PDB file of C-alpha atoms and ligand atoms in Angstrom:
ATOM      1  CA  LEU A 958     103.492  67.284 -85.261  1.00 66.00           C
ATOM      2  CA  THR A 959     105.359  64.392 -86.679  1.00 72.00           C
ATOM      3  CA  LEU A 960     108.035  64.545 -89.503  1.00 72.00           C
ATOM      4  CA  GLY A 961     108.815  61.891 -91.864  1.00 80.00           C
ATOM      5  CA  LEU A 962     111.157  60.856 -94.712  1.00 86.00           C
ATOM      6  CA  PRO A 963     110.381  58.793 -97.581  1.00 89.00           C
ATOM      7  CA  ASP A 964     111.351  55.188 -97.228  1.00 91.00           C
ATOM      8  CA  GLY A 965     115.440  54.534 -97.377  1.00 91.00           C
ATOM      9  CA  ASP A 966     115.777  58.328 -96.983  1.00 89.00           C
ATOM     10  CA  ASP A 967     117.349  59.029 -93.759  1.00 83.00           C
ATOM     11  CA  ASP A 968     118.714  62.437 -94.675  1.00 86.00           C
ATOM     12  CA  PHE A 969     117.570  64.444 -91.486  1.00 81.00           C
ATOM     13  CA  PRO A 970     120.238  67.133 -91.820  1.00 82.00           C
ATOM     14  CA  THR A 971     119.397  68.440 -95.054  1.00 87.00           C
ATOM     15  CA  ARG A 972     115.758  68.566 -93.975  1.00 87.00           C
ATOM     16  CA  ILE A 973     116.614  70.280 -90.681  1.00 83.00           C
ATOM     17  CA  ALA A 974     118.806  72.750 -92.476  1.00 85.00           C
ATOM     18  CA  ALA A 975     115.876  73.691 -94.845  1.00 90.00           C
ATOM     19  CA  ILE A 976     113.512  74.037 -92.072  1.00 89.00           C
ATOM     20  CA  LYS A 977     115.967  76.432 -90.045  1.00 88.00           C
ATOM     21  CA  ALA A 978     116.873  78.583 -93.127  1.00 90.00           C
ATOM     22  CA  GLN A 979     113.287  79.012 -94.068  1.00 93.00           C
ATOM     23  CA  PHE A 980     112.317  79.933 -90.246  1.00 92.00           C
ATOM     24  CA  THR A 981     115.365  82.329 -89.992  1.00 90.00           C
ATOM     25  CA  HIS A 982     114.269  84.092 -93.264  1.00 92.00           C
ATOM     26  CA  SER A 983     110.629  84.598 -91.917  1.00 94.00           C
ATOM     27  CA  TRP A 984     111.712  85.337 -88.890  1.00 92.00           C
ATOM     28  CA  LEU A 985     114.099  87.875 -89.578  1.00 91.00           C
ATOM     29  CA  ALA A 986     111.842  89.396 -92.340  1.00 93.00           C
ATOM     30  CA  ALA A 987     108.736  89.646 -89.788  1.00 94.00           C
ATOM     31  CA  GLY A 988     111.306  91.805 -87.514  1.00 92.00           C
ATOM     32  CA  GLY A 989     112.331  88.920 -85.171  1.00 89.00           C
ATOM     33  CA  ALA A 990     115.300  89.416 -82.502  1.00 85.00           C
ATOM     34  CA  GLU A 991     118.621  87.389 -82.921  1.00 82.00           C
ATOM     35  CA  GLN A 992     121.469  87.074 -80.358  1.00 78.00           C
ATOM     36  CA  PRO A 993     124.415  88.930 -80.829  1.00 77.00           C
ATOM     37  CA  ARG A 994     126.657  87.300 -83.183  1.00 72.00           C
ATOM     38  CA  THR A 995     130.141  86.274 -82.092  1.00 73.00           C
ATOM     39  CA  GLY A 996     133.000  86.361 -84.782  1.00 74.00           C
ATOM     40  CA  SER A 997     132.708  82.633 -85.431  1.00 70.00           C
ATOM     41  CA  ARG A 998     129.029  83.165 -86.348  1.00 67.00           C
ATOM     42  CA  VAL A 999     130.032  85.882 -88.655  1.00 70.00           C
ATOM     43  CA  ALA A1000     132.904  84.263 -90.370  1.00 72.00           C
ATOM     44  CA  SER A1001     130.409  81.361 -91.044  1.00 68.00           C
ATOM     45  CA  ARG A1002     127.676  83.530 -92.040  1.00 69.00           C
ATOM     46  CA  ARG A1003     125.286  82.004 -89.477  1.00 72.00           C
ATOM     47  CA  SER A1004     122.669  84.242 -88.006  1.00 74.00           C
ATOM     48  CA  GLY A1005     121.912  84.699 -84.392  1.00 79.00           C
ATOM     49  CA  VAL A1006     118.589  83.037 -84.454  1.00 84.00           C
ATOM     50  CA  TRP A1007     119.537  79.510 -83.819  1.00 83.00           C
ATOM     51  CA  GLN A1008     122.078  77.379 -81.690  1.00 75.00           C
ATOM     52  CA  ARG A1009     124.650  75.574 -84.093  1.00 71.00           C
ATOM     53  CA  HIS A1010     123.721  72.003 -83.501  1.00 71.00           C
ATOM     54  CA  PHE A1011     120.528  69.836 -83.319  1.00 68.00           C
ATOM     55  CA  TRP A1012     120.352  66.781 -81.977  1.00 71.00           C
ATOM     56  CA  GLU A1013     119.102  63.820 -84.001  1.00 72.00           C
ATOM     57  CA  HIS A1014     117.965  60.904 -81.756  1.00 77.00           C
ATOM     58  CA  LEU A1015     115.888  57.806 -82.837  1.00 78.00           C
ATOM     59  CA  ILE A1016     113.665  56.803 -80.131  1.00 84.00           C
ATOM     60  CA  ARG A1017     114.353  53.178 -79.038  1.00 84.00           C
ATOM     61  CA  ASP A1018     111.577  52.238 -76.770  1.00 89.00           C
ATOM     62  CA  GLN A1019     108.776  53.283 -74.444  1.00 91.00           C
ATOM     63  CA  ASP A1020     110.986  54.382 -71.762  1.00 88.00           C
ATOM     64  CA  ASP A1021     113.556  56.272 -74.035  1.00 88.00           C
ATOM     65  CA  PHE A1022     110.175  58.085 -75.375  1.00 91.00           C
ATOM     66  CA  ASN A1023     108.933  58.442 -71.532  1.00 91.00           C
ATOM     67  CA  ALA A1024     112.715  60.228 -70.595  1.00 90.00           C
ATOM     68  CA  HIS A1025     112.637  62.543 -73.340  1.00 90.00           C
ATOM     69  CA  LEU A1026     109.006  63.502 -72.657  1.00 93.00           C
ATOM     70  CA  ASP A1027     109.922  64.192 -69.366  1.00 94.00           C
ATOM     71  CA  TYR A1028     113.193  66.057 -70.303  1.00 92.00           C
ATOM     72  CA  LEU A1029     111.096  68.488 -72.643  1.00 93.00           C
ATOM     73  CA  HIS A1030     108.416  68.882 -69.706  1.00 95.00           C
ATOM     74  CA  TYR A1031     110.921  69.731 -67.003  1.00 94.00           C
ATOM     75  CA  ASN A1032     113.229  71.740 -69.204  1.00 93.00           C
ATOM     76  CA  PRO A1033     111.306  75.178 -68.403  1.00 95.00           C
ATOM     77  CA  VAL A1034     111.690  74.344 -64.696  1.00 93.00           C
ATOM     78  CA  LYS A1035     115.304  73.408 -65.103  1.00 91.00           C
ATOM     79  CA  HIS A1036     116.119  76.851 -67.115  1.00 92.00           C
ATOM     80  CA  GLY A1037     114.251  79.071 -64.460  1.00 94.00           C
ATOM     81  CA  LEU A1038     111.253  79.759 -66.509  1.00 95.00           C
ATOM     82  CA  ALA A1039     108.616  78.328 -64.294  1.00 95.00           C
ATOM     83  CA  LYS A1040     108.738  76.623 -60.948  1.00 93.00           C
ATOM     84  CA  CYS A1041     106.764  73.769 -62.071  1.00 94.00           C
ATOM     85  CA  PRO A1042     105.912  71.815 -65.225  1.00 95.00           C
ATOM     86  CA  HIS A1043     102.424  72.905 -64.699  1.00 96.00           C
ATOM     87  CA  GLN A1044     102.970  76.678 -64.637  1.00 96.00           C
ATOM     88  CA  TRP A1045     104.345  76.965 -68.090  1.00 96.00           C
ATOM     89  CA  PRO A1046     101.930  77.769 -70.641  1.00 96.00           C
ATOM     90  CA  TYR A1047     103.776  76.881 -73.945  1.00 95.00           C
ATOM     91  CA  THR A1048     104.060  73.041 -73.354  1.00 94.00           C
ATOM     92  CA  SER A1049     102.359  69.916 -74.199  1.00 95.00           C
ATOM     93  CA  PHE A1050     102.383  68.904 -70.612  1.00 96.00           C
ATOM     94  CA  HIS A1051      98.854  70.325 -70.073  1.00 97.00           C
ATOM     95  CA  LYS A1052      97.500  68.055 -73.113  1.00 96.00           C
ATOM     96  CA  TRP A1053      99.258  65.065 -71.534  1.00 96.00           C
ATOM     97  CA  VAL A1054      97.445  65.737 -68.359  1.00 96.00           C
ATOM     98  CA  ALA A1055      94.298  65.877 -69.726  1.00 96.00           C
ATOM     99  CA  SER A1056      94.818  62.633 -71.609  1.00 95.00           C
ATOM    100  CA  ASP A1057      96.059  61.101 -67.938  1.00 92.00           C
ATOM    101  CA  GLY A1058      99.713  60.711 -69.554  1.00 91.00           C
ATOM    102  CA  TYR A1059     100.913  62.853 -66.392  1.00 93.00           C
ATOM    103  CA  GLU A1060      99.929  63.613 -63.158  1.00 92.00           C
ATOM    104  CA  PRO A1061      98.890  67.173 -62.845  1.00 93.00           C
ATOM    105  CA  ASN A1062     101.137  67.842 -59.893  1.00 91.00           C
ATOM    106  CA  TRP A1063     104.233  65.983 -61.557  1.00 93.00           C
ATOM    107  CA  GLN A1064     107.181  67.723 -60.188  1.00 93.00           C
ATOM    108  CA  CYS A1065     105.396  70.423 -58.644  1.00 93.00           C
ATOM    109  CA  THR A1066     106.642  72.251 -55.812  1.00 91.00           C
ATOM    110  CA  CYS A1067     103.535  74.524 -54.966  1.00 90.00           C
ATOM    111  CA  ASP A1068     102.866  72.821 -51.836  1.00 81.00           C
ATOM    112  CA  ARG A1069     106.388  72.986 -50.723  1.00 78.00           C
ATOM    113  CA  GLN A1070     106.810  69.562 -51.937  1.00 74.00           C
ATOM    114  CA  THR A1071     110.451  68.679 -53.130  1.00 73.00           C
ATOM    115  CA  PRO A1072     110.014  65.940 -55.646  1.00 71.00           C
ATOM    116  CA  LEU A1073     113.186  64.301 -56.771  1.00 72.00           C
ATOM    117  CA  PRO A1074     114.064  65.766 -60.363  1.00 71.00           C
ATOM    118  CA  PRO A1075     113.246  63.203 -63.185  1.00 73.00           C
ATOM    119  CA  LYS A1076     115.969  60.921 -64.568  1.00 72.00           C
ATOM    120  CA  PHE A1077     116.863  61.549 -68.029  1.00 69.00           C
ATOM    121  CA  HIS A1078     118.768  58.468 -68.561  1.00 64.00           C
ATOM    122  CA  GLY A1079     121.964  60.362 -70.093  1.00 66.00           C
ATOM    123  CA  ILE A1080     119.782  62.904 -72.308  1.00 69.00           C
ATOM    124  CA  ASP A1081     121.527  65.768 -70.311  1.00 68.00           C
ATOM    125  CA  GLU A1082     125.246  64.280 -71.009  1.00 66.00           C
ATOM    126  CA  ARG A1083     124.538  63.553 -74.462  1.00 65.00           C
ATOM    127  CA  LEU A1084     123.249  67.417 -75.059  1.00 64.00           C
ATOM    128  CA  LEU A1085     126.308  68.742 -73.089  1.00 60.00           C
ATOM    129  CA  GLU A1086     128.674  66.591 -75.215  1.00 61.00           C
ATOM    130  CA  MET A1087     127.323  67.989 -78.274  1.00 56.00           C
ATOM    131  CA  ALA A1088     127.487  71.586 -77.089  1.00 52.00           C
ATOM    132  CA  GLU A1089     131.308  71.194 -76.489  1.00 49.00           C
TER     133      GLU A1089
HETATM  134 ZN1  LIG B1475     103.359  73.465 -59.122  1.00 83.70          ZN
END
């Protein structure tokens, strides 16, 4: 899925807000769960469906693209949802493997290998700064 804006229009925040609002409405109407709302969420009338921020970043070059892709594919491992990227079913990793974009055993620990964690070139640090 690729989202684009008309030429000369870079107002991502408005579009992201609209997408999140529409999703939240549909999600809650369908009985979807939300996290407990903290005092500040209640005060600012925010639901417990989304994190507060989104992260807008223009991909600079192929290396930056690769680092972001690695970040996405390693995230389920980082958060303890899977032991290896290939064990997480809800990922584009399998599609990338099928088109030779990744080795099937990228970051795999099934054979007691201990691959070095991927380097994300500061993506983690930037996300942490945003969360503060
Ligand atoms: Zn594995």
